[in-house]
Amino acid sequence: MFDSIISMISGKYDAFTIEEFENKIVYTLVSNDRSDFEHIKNRLKERVGKSICLNSLDRYEIEVIDELGFNKIVFKKLL
């Protein structure tokens, strides 16, 4: 499900890595165009908002981070 959200908002990204933790999933996007990340943040906010509910059960908060030059989208499970 998260893959389809990433694909919907980030047409220019060639690849991404996925890190799964107990309460969050982190996507690190790979692109040569640094200015594109601002566009990604805006589209994510516009189309998805600050949180998303999956299967009517689990709600995830969405955070977009530029961490030491790495563009990350974090889906953090809300308890």
PDB file of C-alpha atoms in Angstrom:
ATOM      1  CA  MET A   1       0.000   0.000   0.000  1.00  0.00           C
ATOM      2  CA  PHE A   2       2.763   2.461   0.884  1.00  0.00           C
ATOM      3  CA  ASP A   3       4.484   1.712  -2.439  1.00  0.00           C
ATOM      4  CA  SER A   4       1.432   2.941  -4.339  1.00  0.00           C
ATOM      5  CA  ILE A   5       1.377   6.178  -2.313  1.00  0.00           C
ATOM      6  CA  ILE A   6       5.052   6.785  -3.087  1.00  0.00           C
ATOM      7  CA  SER A   7       4.506   6.054  -6.788  1.00  0.00           C
ATOM      8  CA  MET A   8       1.461   8.352  -6.915  1.00  0.00           C
ATOM      9  CA  ILE A   9       3.328  11.379  -5.588  1.00  0.00           C
ATOM     10  CA  SER A  10       6.854  10.866  -6.916  1.00  0.00           C
ATOM     11  CA  GLY A  11       6.960  10.398 -10.640  1.00  0.00           C
ATOM     12  CA  LYS A  12      10.632  11.429 -11.002  1.00  0.00           C
ATOM     13  CA  TYR A  13      12.218   9.169  -8.410  1.00  0.00           C
ATOM     14  CA  ASP A  14      14.178   6.333  -9.933  1.00  0.00           C
ATOM     15  CA  ALA A  15      14.419   4.233  -6.788  1.00  0.00           C
ATOM     16  CA  PHE A  16      13.802   4.099  -3.095  1.00  0.00           C
ATOM     17  CA  THR A  17      14.858   1.970  -0.178  1.00  0.00           C
ATOM     18  CA  ILE A  18      12.538   0.693   2.517  1.00  0.00           C
ATOM     19  CA  GLU A  19      13.413   0.238   6.182  1.00  0.00           C
ATOM     20  CA  GLU A  20      10.840  -1.443   8.397  1.00  0.00           C
ATOM     21  CA  PHE A  21      10.836  -0.963  12.151  1.00  0.00           C
ATOM     22  CA  GLU A  22       8.386  -2.069  14.834  1.00  0.00           C
ATOM     23  CA  ASN A  23       6.223   1.039  14.643  1.00  0.00           C
ATOM     24  CA  LYS A  24       7.278   2.764  11.425  1.00  0.00           C
ATOM     25  CA  ILE A  25       8.240   2.282   7.794  1.00  0.00           C
ATOM     26  CA  VAL A  26      10.836   4.613   6.249  1.00  0.00           C
ATOM     27  CA  TYR A  27      11.167   5.192   2.504  1.00  0.00           C
ATOM     28  CA  THR A  28      14.397   6.893   1.389  1.00  0.00           C
ATOM     29  CA  LEU A  29      13.950   8.364  -2.089  1.00  0.00           C
ATOM     30  CA  VAL A  30      16.772   8.534  -4.621  1.00  0.00           C
ATOM     31  CA  SER A  31      16.862  11.391  -7.125  1.00  0.00           C
ATOM     32  CA  ASN A  32      19.390  13.694  -8.755  1.00  0.00           C
ATOM     33  CA  ASP A  33      17.013  16.674  -8.545  1.00  0.00           C
ATOM     34  CA  ARG A  34      17.036  18.165  -5.020  1.00  0.00           C
ATOM     35  CA  SER A  35      14.305  20.707  -5.851  1.00  0.00           C
ATOM     36  CA  ASP A  36      11.915  17.874  -6.667  1.00  0.00           C
ATOM     37  CA  PHE A  37      11.674  16.905  -2.992  1.00  0.00           C
ATOM     38  CA  GLU A  38       9.769  20.120  -2.131  1.00  0.00           C
ATOM     39  CA  HIS A  39       7.277  19.193  -4.830  1.00  0.00           C
ATOM     40  CA  ILE A  40       6.964  15.712  -3.297  1.00  0.00           C
ATOM     41  CA  LYS A  41       6.263  17.182   0.153  1.00  0.00           C
ATOM     42  CA  ASN A  42       3.563  19.459  -1.268  1.00  0.00           C
ATOM     43  CA  ARG A  43       1.888  16.680  -3.272  1.00  0.00           C
ATOM     44  CA  LEU A  44       1.911  14.332  -0.304  1.00  0.00           C
ATOM     45  CA  LYS A  45       0.258  16.954   1.904  1.00  0.00           C
ATOM     46  CA  GLU A  46      -2.266  17.810  -0.821  1.00  0.00           C
ATOM     47  CA  ARG A  47      -3.259  14.247  -1.755  1.00  0.00           C
ATOM     48  CA  VAL A  48      -2.838  12.308   1.479  1.00  0.00           C
ATOM     49  CA  GLY A  49      -2.628  14.793   4.350  1.00  0.00           C
ATOM     50  CA  LYS A  50      -0.800  14.256   7.629  1.00  0.00           C
ATOM     51  CA  SER A  51      -2.071  10.745   8.305  1.00  0.00           C
ATOM     52  CA  ILE A  52      -3.583   7.770   6.532  1.00  0.00           C
ATOM     53  CA  CYS A  53      -5.794   4.908   7.661  1.00  0.00           C
ATOM     54  CA  LEU A  54      -5.192   1.464   6.145  1.00  0.00           C
ATOM     55  CA  ASN A  55      -7.815  -1.270   6.075  1.00  0.00           C
ATOM     56  CA  SER A  56      -9.914   0.750   8.558  1.00  0.00           C
ATOM     57  CA  LEU A  57      -7.658  -0.560  11.325  1.00  0.00           C
ATOM     58  CA  ASP A  58      -4.220   1.000  11.385  1.00  0.00           C
ATOM     59  CA  ARG A  59      -3.583   4.748  11.247  1.00  0.00           C
ATOM     60  CA  TYR A  60      -0.170   6.069  10.217  1.00  0.00           C
ATOM     61  CA  GLU A  61       1.203   9.567  10.677  1.00  0.00           C
ATOM     62  CA  ILE A  62       3.170  10.774   7.659  1.00  0.00           C
ATOM     63  CA  GLU A  63       6.363  12.758   8.106  1.00  0.00           C
ATOM     64  CA  VAL A  64       8.682  14.042   5.391  1.00  0.00           C
ATOM     65  CA  ILE A  65      12.319  14.540   6.382  1.00  0.00           C
ATOM     66  CA  ASP A  66      15.480  15.778   4.695  1.00  0.00           C
ATOM     67  CA  GLU A  67      18.067  13.972   6.818  1.00  0.00           C
ATOM     68  CA  LEU A  68      21.673  14.771   5.917  1.00  0.00           C
ATOM     69  CA  GLY A  69      20.758  15.047   2.248  1.00  0.00           C
ATOM     70  CA  PHE A  70      18.583  11.930   2.211  1.00  0.00           C
ATOM     71  CA  ASN A  71      14.924  12.484   1.356  1.00  0.00           C
ATOM     72  CA  LYS A  72      12.776  10.331   3.627  1.00  0.00           C
ATOM     73  CA  ILE A  73       9.071   9.699   3.939  1.00  0.00           C
ATOM     74  CA  VAL A  74       8.178   8.106   7.267  1.00  0.00           C
ATOM     75  CA  PHE A  75       4.922   6.280   7.941  1.00  0.00           C
ATOM     76  CA  LYS A  76       4.685   6.019  11.742  1.00  0.00           C
ATOM     77  CA  LYS A  77       2.002   3.784  13.220  1.00  0.00           C
ATOM     78  CA  LEU A  78      -0.222   5.572  15.714  1.00  0.00           C
ATOM     79  CA  LEU A  79      -1.149   3.543  18.760  1.00  0.00           C
TER      80      LEU A  79
END
